Amino acid sequence: IYPKSFKDTNHDGIGDLKGITQSLDYLNDLGVDYLWLTPFVVSPQRDNGYDIADYYHINPMYGTDEDLDELINQANKRDIGLMMDMVFNHTSTDHEWFQKALQGDPYYQDFYIFKDSKDIPNNWVSKFGGPAWNYAPELKKWYLCLFDKTQADLNWDNPHVREELKNVIRFWKERGIKGFRFDVINLISKGSYDNDYEGDGRRYY
């Protein structure tokens, strides 16, 4: 389910969590036993919610914590599990971690893939077109963004990043989420940053 377009209960033109809850009997009649929900946490929506600015809080456009609790509770009563779409290759540049990195915090700069370079670090191509790097004038560094320039790739070589993301999973499991689908998880490991003269760079990650 893409919540934004599924069912709008408050007539603001945007689907919401209550709309999913109201549809559970219908979904149950179809034989659904798991619902995969695309991201519904805080996001500036540059990439339909896959640019996450806060892994822990629900985007107000979709409802409240209470709305999610009710959805989980009602789904459980019908033996329907909820599966969240988790985006762990990158965060939105609006995320607190990236904003702290831009402010010069070295701890959070190591959460991302920044490069000191006079010119663009390599010739990799973004999935959205154009270079896979964006310049941060605040730091005079380039950061890797395999998707939109507002989606900065996380540095999975950093154990602190891995632990933070484990904490996200633990949090949602405790809330009652039963499963997770990991978006573009095949891109998280970057082997080298060589120029790619045969493709768009993907053979290096």
Coordinates of N, CA and C in Angstrom, one line a residue:
I1 N 0.8 -1.2 0.0 CA 0.0 0.0 0.0 C 0.9 1.2 0.0
Y2 N 0.6 2.2 -0.9 CA 1.1 3.5 -0.9 C 0.1 4.4 -0.2
P3 N 0.4 4.7 1.1 CA -0.7 5.4 1.9 C -1.2 6.7 1.3
K4 N -0.3 7.4 0.6 CA -0.7 8.7 0.1 C -1.9 8.6 -0.8
S5 N -2.0 7.6 -1.6 CA -3.1 7.5 -2.5 C -4.1 6.4 -2.3
F6 N -4.0 5.7 -1.1 CA -4.9 4.6 -0.8 C -6.3 5.0 -0.4
K7 N -6.4 5.7 0.7 CA -7.8 6.1 1.2 C -7.6 7.3 2.1
D8 N -8.4 8.4 1.7 CA -8.3 9.7 2.4 C -9.6 9.8 3.3
T9 N -9.4 9.8 4.6 CA -10.5 9.9 5.5 C -10.8 11.3 6.0
N10 N -9.9 12.2 5.9 CA -10.1 13.6 6.4 C -10.3 14.6 5.3
H11 N -10.4 14.1 4.0 CA -10.8 14.9 2.9 C -9.8 16.1 2.6
D12 N -8.5 15.8 2.8 CA -7.5 16.8 2.5 C -6.7 16.4 1.2
G13 N -7.2 15.4 0.5 CA -6.6 15.0 -0.7 C -5.5 14.1 -0.6
I14 N -5.1 13.6 0.6 CA -4.0 12.7 0.8 C -4.5 11.5 1.6
G15 N -4.1 10.3 1.2 CA -4.5 9.1 2.0 C -3.8 9.1 3.3
D16 N -4.4 8.3 4.2 CA -3.9 8.4 5.6 C -4.0 7.0 6.3
L17 N -3.4 6.9 7.5 CA -3.4 5.6 8.2 C -4.8 5.2 8.5
K18 N -5.6 6.1 8.9 CA -7.0 5.8 9.2 C -7.7 5.1 8.0
G19 N -7.3 5.5 6.8 CA -7.9 5.0 5.6 C -7.6 3.5 5.5
I20 N -6.3 3.1 5.9 CA -5.9 1.7 5.9 C -6.7 0.9 6.9
T21 N -6.8 1.5 8.1 CA -7.6 0.9 9.2 C -9.0 0.6 8.8
Q22 N -9.6 1.6 8.2 CA -11.0 1.4 7.8 C -11.2 0.4 6.7
S23 N -10.1 0.0 6.0 CA -10.2 -0.9 4.9 C -9.7 -2.3 5.3
L24 N -9.4 -2.6 6.6 CA -8.9 -3.9 7.0 C -9.8 -5.0 6.7
D25 N -11.1 -4.8 6.9 CA -12.1 -5.9 6.7 C -12.1 -6.3 5.2
Y26 N -12.0 -5.3 4.3 CA -12.0 -5.5 2.9 C -10.7 -6.3 2.5
L27 N -9.6 -5.9 3.1 CA -8.3 -6.5 2.8 C -8.3 -7.9 3.4
N28 N -8.9 -8.1 4.5 CA -9.0 -9.4 5.1 C -9.8 -10.4 4.3
D29 N -10.9 -9.9 3.7 CA -11.8 -10.7 2.8 C -11.0 -11.1 1.6
L30 N -10.0 -10.3 1.2 CA -9.2 -10.6 0.0 C -8.2 -11.7 0.3
G31 N -8.0 -12.0 1.6 CA -7.1 -13.0 2.0 C -5.7 -12.5 2.3
V32 N -5.6 -11.2 2.5 CA -4.4 -10.5 2.8 C -3.9 -10.9 4.2
D33 N -2.7 -11.4 4.4 CA -2.2 -11.6 5.7 C -1.0 -10.8 6.1
Y34 N -0.5 -10.0 5.2 CA 0.6 -9.0 5.4 C 0.4 -7.8 4.6
L35 N 0.6 -6.6 5.2 CA 0.5 -5.4 4.4 C 1.9 -4.7 4.4
W36 N 2.4 -4.6 3.2 CA 3.7 -3.8 3.0 C 3.3 -2.4 2.8
L37 N 3.7 -1.5 3.7 CA 3.4 -0.1 3.6 C 4.6 0.7 3.2
T38 N 4.5 1.5 2.2 CA 5.6 2.3 1.8 C 5.8 3.4 2.9
P39 N 7.0 4.1 2.9 CA 7.3 4.9 4.0 C 6.3 6.0 4.4
F40 N 6.0 6.0 5.7 CA 5.0 6.9 6.2 C 5.6 7.8 7.4
V41 N 6.9 7.8 7.5 CA 7.6 8.6 8.5 C 7.9 9.9 7.9
V42 N 8.5 10.8 8.8 CA 8.7 12.2 8.4 C 9.7 12.3 7.2
S43 N 9.2 13.0 6.2 CA 10.0 13.2 4.9 C 9.6 14.4 4.2
P44 N 10.5 15.1 3.6 CA 10.1 16.3 2.7 C 9.5 15.9 1.4
Q45 N 9.4 14.5 1.2 CA 8.6 14.0 0.0 C 9.3 14.4 -1.3
R46 N 10.6 14.5 -1.4 CA 11.3 14.7 -2.6 C 11.3 13.4 -3.4
D47 N 11.1 12.2 -2.7 CA 11.1 10.9 -3.4 C 10.0 10.1 -2.8
N48 N 8.8 10.7 -2.7 CA 7.6 9.9 -2.3 C 7.8 9.2 -0.9
G49 N 8.6 9.8 0.0 CA 8.8 9.3 1.3 C 10.0 8.5 1.5
Y50 N 10.7 8.2 0.4 CA 11.9 7.4 0.5 C 13.1 8.2 0.8
D51 N 12.9 9.5 1.1 CA 13.9 10.4 1.6 C 13.5 10.8 3.0
I52 N 14.0 9.9 3.9 CA 13.5 10.0 5.3 C 14.3 11.0 6.1
A53 N 13.6 11.9 6.8 CA 14.2 12.9 7.6 C 14.1 12.6 9.1
D54 N 13.3 11.6 9.4 CA 13.2 11.1 10.8 C 12.6 9.7 10.8
Y55 N 13.4 8.7 11.3 CA 13.0 7.3 11.2 C 12.0 7.0 12.3
Y56 N 11.8 7.9 13.3 CA 11.0 7.5 14.5 C 9.6 8.1 14.6
H57 N 9.3 9.1 13.7 CA 8.1 9.8 13.9 C 7.2 9.8 12.6
I58 N 6.0 9.7 12.8 CA 5.0 9.6 11.6 C 4.9 11.0 11.0
N59 N 4.8 11.0 9.7 CA 4.6 12.2 9.0 C 3.1 12.6 9.3
P60 N 3.0 13.9 9.8 CA 1.6 14.3 10.1 C 0.6 14.2 9.0
M61 N 1.1 14.3 7.7 CA 0.2 14.2 6.6 C -0.6 12.8 6.6
Y62 N 0.0 11.8 7.3 CA -0.6 10.5 7.3 C -1.4 10.2 8.6
G63 N -1.1 11.0 9.6 CA -1.9 10.8 10.9 C -0.9 11.0 12.1
T64 N -1.3 10.2 13.2 CA -0.6 10.4 14.4 C -0.1 9.0 14.9
D65 N 0.6 9.1 16.0 CA 1.1 7.8 16.7 C -0.1 7.0 17.0
E66 N -1.2 7.6 17.5 CA -2.4 6.9 18.0 C -3.0 6.2 16.8
D67 N -3.0 6.9 15.6 CA -3.6 6.3 14.4 C -2.8 5.0 14.0
L68 N -1.5 5.0 14.2 CA -0.7 3.9 13.8 C -1.0 2.7 14.9
D69 N -1.0 3.1 16.1 CA -1.3 2.1 17.2 C -2.6 1.4 16.9
E70 N -3.6 2.2 16.5 CA -4.9 1.6 16.2 C -4.9 0.7 14.9
L71 N -4.1 1.1 13.9 CA -3.9 0.3 12.8 C -3.3 -1.1 13.1
I72 N -2.2 -1.0 13.9 CA -1.5 -2.2 14.3 C -2.5 -3.1 15.1
N73 N -3.2 -2.5 16.1 CA -4.1 -3.3 16.9 C -5.2 -3.9 16.1
Q74 N -5.8 -3.2 15.2 CA -6.9 -3.7 14.4 C -6.4 -4.8 13.4
A75 N -5.2 -4.6 12.9 CA -4.6 -5.5 12.0 C -4.3 -6.8 12.7
N76 N -3.8 -6.7 13.9 CA -3.5 -7.9 14.7 C -4.8 -8.7 15.0
K77 N -5.9 -8.1 15.2 CA -7.2 -8.8 15.5 C -7.6 -9.6 14.3
R78 N -7.1 -9.2 13.1 CA -7.5 -9.9 11.9 C -6.3 -10.8 11.3
D79 N -5.3 -11.0 12.2 CA -4.1 -11.8 11.8 C -3.5 -11.2 10.6
I80 N -3.4 -9.9 10.5 CA -2.7 -9.2 9.4 C -1.5 -8.5 10.0
G81 N -0.3 -8.9 9.5 CA 0.9 -8.3 10.0 C 1.3 -7.0 9.1
L82 N 1.9 -6.1 9.7 CA 2.3 -4.9 9.0 C 3.8 -4.9 8.7
M83 N 4.2 -4.6 7.5 CA 5.6 -4.6 7.1 C 6.0 -3.2 6.7
M84 N 7.0 -2.6 7.3 CA 7.4 -1.3 6.9 C 8.5 -1.3 5.9
D85 N 8.5 -0.3 5.0 CA 9.5 -0.1 4.1 C 10.7 0.7 4.7
M86 N 11.8 0.1 4.9 CA 13.0 0.8 5.5 C 14.0 1.3 4.5
V87 N 14.4 2.5 4.6 CA 15.3 3.1 3.6 C 16.6 3.3 4.4
F88 N 17.6 2.4 4.2 CA 18.8 2.5 5.0 C 20.1 2.8 4.1
N89 N 19.9 3.0 2.8 CA 21.0 3.4 2.0 C 21.4 4.8 2.2
H90 N 20.3 5.6 2.5 CA 20.5 7.1 2.5 C 19.5 7.7 3.4
T91 N 19.7 8.9 3.8 CA 18.7 9.7 4.5 C 18.4 11.0 3.7
S92 N 17.4 11.7 4.0 CA 17.2 13.0 3.5 C 18.3 13.9 4.0
T93 N 18.6 14.9 3.3 CA 19.6 15.9 3.8 C 18.9 16.8 4.8
D94 N 17.6 16.7 5.0 CA 17.0 17.3 6.2 C 17.1 16.6 7.5
H95 N 17.6 15.4 7.4 CA 17.8 14.6 8.6 C 18.8 15.3 9.6
E96 N 18.5 15.1 10.9 CA 19.3 15.7 11.9 C 20.8 15.3 11.8
W97 N 21.1 14.1 11.4 CA 22.5 13.6 11.3 C 23.2 14.4 10.2
F98 N 22.5 14.6 9.0 CA 23.2 15.3 8.0 C 23.3 16.8 8.3
Q99 N 22.3 17.4 8.9 CA 22.4 18.8 9.3 C 23.5 19.0 10.3
K100 N 23.7 18.1 11.2 CA 24.9 18.2 12.1 C 26.2 18.1 11.4
A101 N 26.2 17.2 10.4 CA 27.4 17.0 9.6 C 27.7 18.4 8.9
L102 N 26.7 19.0 8.3 CA 27.0 20.3 7.6 C 27.5 21.4 8.6
Q103 N 27.1 21.2 9.8 CA 27.5 22.2 10.9 C 28.9 22.0 11.3
G104 N 29.6 20.9 10.8 CA 31.0 20.7 11.0 C 31.3 19.6 12.1
D105 N 30.2 18.9 12.5 CA 30.4 17.8 13.5 C 31.1 16.6 12.9
P106 N 32.3 16.3 13.2 CA 33.0 15.2 12.6 C 32.4 13.8 12.8
Y107 N 31.8 13.7 14.0 CA 31.1 12.4 14.3 C 30.0 12.1 13.2
Y108 N 29.2 13.1 12.9 CA 28.1 12.9 12.0 C 28.6 13.0 10.5
Q109 N 29.7 13.7 10.3 CA 30.2 13.7 8.9 C 30.6 12.3 8.5
D110 N 31.0 11.5 9.5 CA 31.4 10.1 9.2 C 30.2 9.2 9.0
F111 N 29.0 9.7 9.2 CA 27.8 9.0 9.0 C 27.5 8.9 7.5
Y112 N 28.1 9.8 6.7 CA 27.9 9.9 5.3 C 29.2 9.8 4.5
I113 N 29.1 9.9 3.2 CA 30.3 9.6 2.4 C 30.7 11.0 1.8
F114 N 31.6 11.7 2.5 CA 32.1 13.0 2.1 C 33.5 12.8 1.5
K115 N 33.8 13.6 0.4 CA 35.1 13.5 -0.2 C 35.6 14.9 -0.3
D116 N 36.9 15.1 0.1 CA 37.6 16.3 -0.2 C 38.2 16.2 -1.7
S117 N 37.7 17.1 -2.5 CA 38.1 17.1 -3.9 C 37.9 18.4 -4.6
K118 N 38.8 18.9 -5.3 CA 38.6 20.1 -6.1 C 37.5 20.0 -7.1
D119 N 37.5 18.8 -7.7 CA 36.5 18.5 -8.8 C 35.7 17.3 -8.3
I120 N 34.6 17.0 -9.0 CA 33.7 16.0 -8.6 C 34.5 14.7 -8.5
P121 N 34.3 13.9 -7.4 CA 35.1 12.8 -7.1 C 35.2 11.7 -8.1
N122 N 34.2 11.4 -8.8 CA 34.2 10.4 -9.9 C 33.1 10.6 -10.9
N123 N 33.0 9.7 -11.9 CA 32.0 9.9 -12.9 C 30.7 9.1 -12.8
W124 N 30.5 8.6 -11.5 CA 29.3 7.9 -11.3 C 28.0 8.7 -11.6
V125 N 27.0 8.0 -12.0 CA 25.7 8.6 -12.4 C 24.6 8.3 -11.4
S126 N 23.9 9.4 -11.0 CA 22.7 9.2 -10.1 C 21.6 8.4 -10.8
K127 N 20.9 7.7 -10.0 CA 19.7 7.0 -10.6 C 18.7 7.9 -11.1
F128 N 18.7 9.2 -10.7 CA 17.8 10.2 -11.1 C 18.4 11.1 -12.2
G129 N 19.6 10.7 -12.7 CA 20.2 11.5 -13.8 C 21.2 12.4 -13.2
G130 N 22.2 12.7 -14.0 CA 23.3 13.7 -13.5 C 24.3 13.0 -12.6
P131 N 25.2 13.7 -12.1 CA 26.3 13.1 -11.2 C 25.7 12.6 -9.9
A132 N 26.4 11.6 -9.4 CA 26.0 11.0 -8.1 C 26.7 11.7 -6.9
W133 N 27.1 12.9 -7.1 CA 27.7 13.7 -6.1 C 27.1 15.1 -6.0
N134 N 27.1 15.6 -4.9 CA 26.6 17.0 -4.7 C 27.6 17.7 -3.8
Y135 N 27.8 19.0 -4.2 CA 28.8 19.8 -3.4 C 28.1 20.5 -2.2
A136 N 28.8 20.4 -1.1 CA 28.3 21.0 0.2 C 29.3 22.2 0.4
P137 N 28.9 23.4 0.0 CA 29.8 24.5 0.2 C 30.1 24.8 1.7
E138 N 29.3 24.4 2.6 CA 29.5 24.7 4.0 C 30.8 23.9 4.4
L139 N 31.1 22.8 3.8 CA 32.2 22.0 4.2 C 33.3 22.0 3.2
K140 N 33.0 22.5 2.0 CA 33.9 22.4 0.8 C 34.2 20.9 0.5
K141 N 33.2 20.1 0.6 CA 33.3 18.7 0.3 C 32.1 18.3 -0.6
W142 N 32.3 17.1 -1.2 CA 31.3 16.5 -2.0 C 30.7 15.3 -1.2
Y143 N 29.4 15.1 -1.3 CA 28.8 13.9 -0.7 C 28.2 13.1 -1.8
L144 N 28.2 11.8 -1.5 CA 27.6 10.8 -2.4 C 26.1 10.8 -2.3
C145 N 25.4 10.8 -3.4 CA 23.9 10.7 -3.5 C 23.5 10.0 -4.7
L146 N 23.4 8.7 -4.5 CA 23.1 7.8 -5.7 C 21.6 8.0 -6.2
F147 N 20.8 8.8 -5.5 CA 19.5 9.1 -6.0 C 19.4 10.6 -6.1
D148 N 18.4 11.2 -5.5 CA 18.3 12.7 -5.5 C 19.4 13.4 -4.7
K149 N 19.7 14.6 -5.1 CA 20.8 15.3 -4.4 C 20.4 15.6 -2.9
T150 N 19.1 15.4 -2.6 CA 18.7 15.6 -1.2 C 18.7 14.2 -0.4
Q151 N 19.2 13.2 -1.0 CA 19.3 11.9 -0.4 C 20.7 11.5 -0.3
A152 N 21.3 11.8 0.8 CA 22.8 11.5 1.0 C 23.0 10.1 1.5
D153 N 23.9 9.4 0.8 CA 24.2 8.0 1.1 C 24.9 7.9 2.5
L154 N 24.4 6.9 3.2 CA 25.0 6.6 4.5 C 26.3 5.8 4.4
N155 N 27.2 6.0 5.4 CA 28.5 5.3 5.4 C 28.3 4.0 6.2
W156 N 28.1 2.9 5.6 CA 27.9 1.6 6.3 C 29.2 1.0 6.8
D157 N 30.3 1.6 6.5 CA 31.6 1.2 7.1 C 31.7 1.7 8.5
N158 N 30.9 2.6 8.9 CA 30.9 3.2 10.2 C 30.0 2.4 11.1
P159 N 30.6 1.7 12.2 CA 29.8 0.9 13.1 C 28.7 1.7 13.8
H160 N 28.9 3.0 14.0 CA 27.9 3.8 14.7 C 26.6 3.9 13.8
V161 N 26.8 4.0 12.5 CA 25.7 4.0 11.6 C 24.9 2.8 11.7
R162 N 25.6 1.6 11.7 CA 24.9 0.3 11.8 C 24.1 0.2 13.1
E163 N 24.7 0.7 14.2 CA 24.0 0.6 15.4 C 22.8 1.5 15.5
E164 N 22.9 2.7 14.9 CA 21.7 3.6 14.9 C 20.6 2.9 14.1
L165 N 20.9 2.3 13.0 CA 19.9 1.7 12.2 C 19.3 0.4 12.8
K166 N 20.1 -0.3 13.6 CA 19.6 -1.4 14.4 C 18.6 -0.9 15.4
N167 N 18.9 0.3 16.0 CA 18.0 0.8 17.0 C 16.6 1.2 16.3
V168 N 16.7 1.6 15.1 CA 15.4 2.0 14.4 C 14.5 0.7 14.3
I169 N 15.2 -0.4 13.9 CA 14.4 -1.7 13.7 C 13.9 -2.1 15.1
R170 N 14.7 -2.0 16.1 CA 14.3 -2.4 17.5 C 13.0 -1.6 17.9
F171 N 13.1 -0.3 17.6 CA 12.0 0.6 18.0 C 10.7 0.2 17.4
W172 N 10.7 -0.1 16.1 CA 9.5 -0.4 15.4 C 9.0 -1.8 15.7
K173 N 9.9 -2.7 16.0 CA 9.5 -4.1 16.4 C 8.7 -3.9 17.7
E174 N 9.2 -3.1 18.6 CA 8.6 -2.9 19.9 C 7.2 -2.2 19.7
R175 N 7.1 -1.4 18.7 CA 5.8 -0.8 18.4 C 4.7 -1.8 17.9
G176 N 5.2 -2.9 17.4 CA 4.3 -3.9 16.9 C 4.4 -4.2 15.4
I177 N 5.4 -3.6 14.7 CA 5.6 -3.9 13.3 C 6.2 -5.3 13.2
K178 N 5.7 -6.1 12.3 CA 6.0 -7.5 12.2 C 7.1 -7.8 11.2
G179 N 7.3 -7.0 10.2 CA 8.3 -7.3 9.2 C 8.8 -6.0 8.5
F180 N 9.9 -6.1 7.8 CA 10.6 -5.0 7.1 C 11.0 -5.4 5.7
R181 N 10.8 -4.4 4.8 CA 11.4 -4.6 3.5 C 12.4 -3.5 3.4
F182 N 13.6 -3.9 3.0 CA 14.8 -3.0 3.0 C 15.0 -2.4 1.6
D183 N 14.7 -1.2 1.4 CA 14.8 -0.5 0.1 C 16.2 -0.4 -0.4
V184 N 16.5 -0.7 -1.6 CA 17.8 -0.7 -2.3 C 19.0 -1.1 -1.3
I185 N 18.7 -2.1 -0.6 CA 19.7 -2.6 0.4 C 21.0 -3.2 -0.3
N186 N 20.8 -3.5 -1.6 CA 21.9 -4.0 -2.4 C 22.9 -2.9 -2.7
L187 N 22.7 -1.7 -2.4 CA 23.6 -0.6 -2.8 C 24.4 -0.1 -1.6
I188 N 24.3 -0.7 -0.4 CA 24.9 0.0 0.8 C 26.4 -0.2 0.9
S189 N 26.9 -1.2 0.2 CA 28.4 -1.4 0.3 C 29.1 -0.8 -0.9
K190 N 30.0 0.2 -0.6 CA 30.8 0.8 -1.6 C 32.2 0.3 -1.6
G191 N 32.6 -0.5 -2.6 CA 33.9 -1.1 -2.6 C 35.0 -0.2 -2.9
S192 N 34.8 0.7 -3.9 CA 35.9 1.7 -4.2 C 35.2 2.9 -4.9
Y193 N 35.9 3.9 -5.1 CA 35.4 5.1 -5.7 C 36.1 5.5 -7.0
D194 N 36.4 4.4 -7.8 CA 37.1 4.6 -9.1 C 36.1 5.1 -10.1
N195 N 36.6 5.8 -11.1 CA 35.8 6.2 -12.2 C 35.4 4.9 -12.9
D196 N 34.2 4.9 -13.5 CA 33.6 3.8 -14.2 C 33.5 4.1 -15.7
Y197 N 34.4 3.5 -16.5 CA 34.5 3.8 -17.9 C 33.7 2.8 -18.7
E198 N 32.9 1.9 -18.0 CA 32.1 0.9 -18.7 C 30.7 1.0 -18.3
G199 N 30.3 1.7 -17.3 CA 28.9 1.9 -16.9 C 28.7 3.1 -16.1
D200 N 27.7 3.0 -15.2 CA 27.3 4.2 -14.4 C 27.9 4.2 -13.0
G201 N 28.7 3.3 -12.7 CA 29.4 3.2 -11.3 C 28.9 2.0 -10.5
R202 N 27.8 1.4 -10.9 CA 27.1 0.4 -10.0 C 28.0 -0.8 -9.8
R203 N 29.0 -1.1 -10.6 CA 29.8 -2.3 -10.4 C 30.7 -2.1 -9.2
Y204 N 30.8 -0.8 -8.7 CA 31.7 -0.5 -7.6 C 30.9 -0.5 -6.2
Y205 N 29.6 -0.7 -6.3 CA 28.8 -0.7 -5.1 C 27.8 -1.8 -5.1

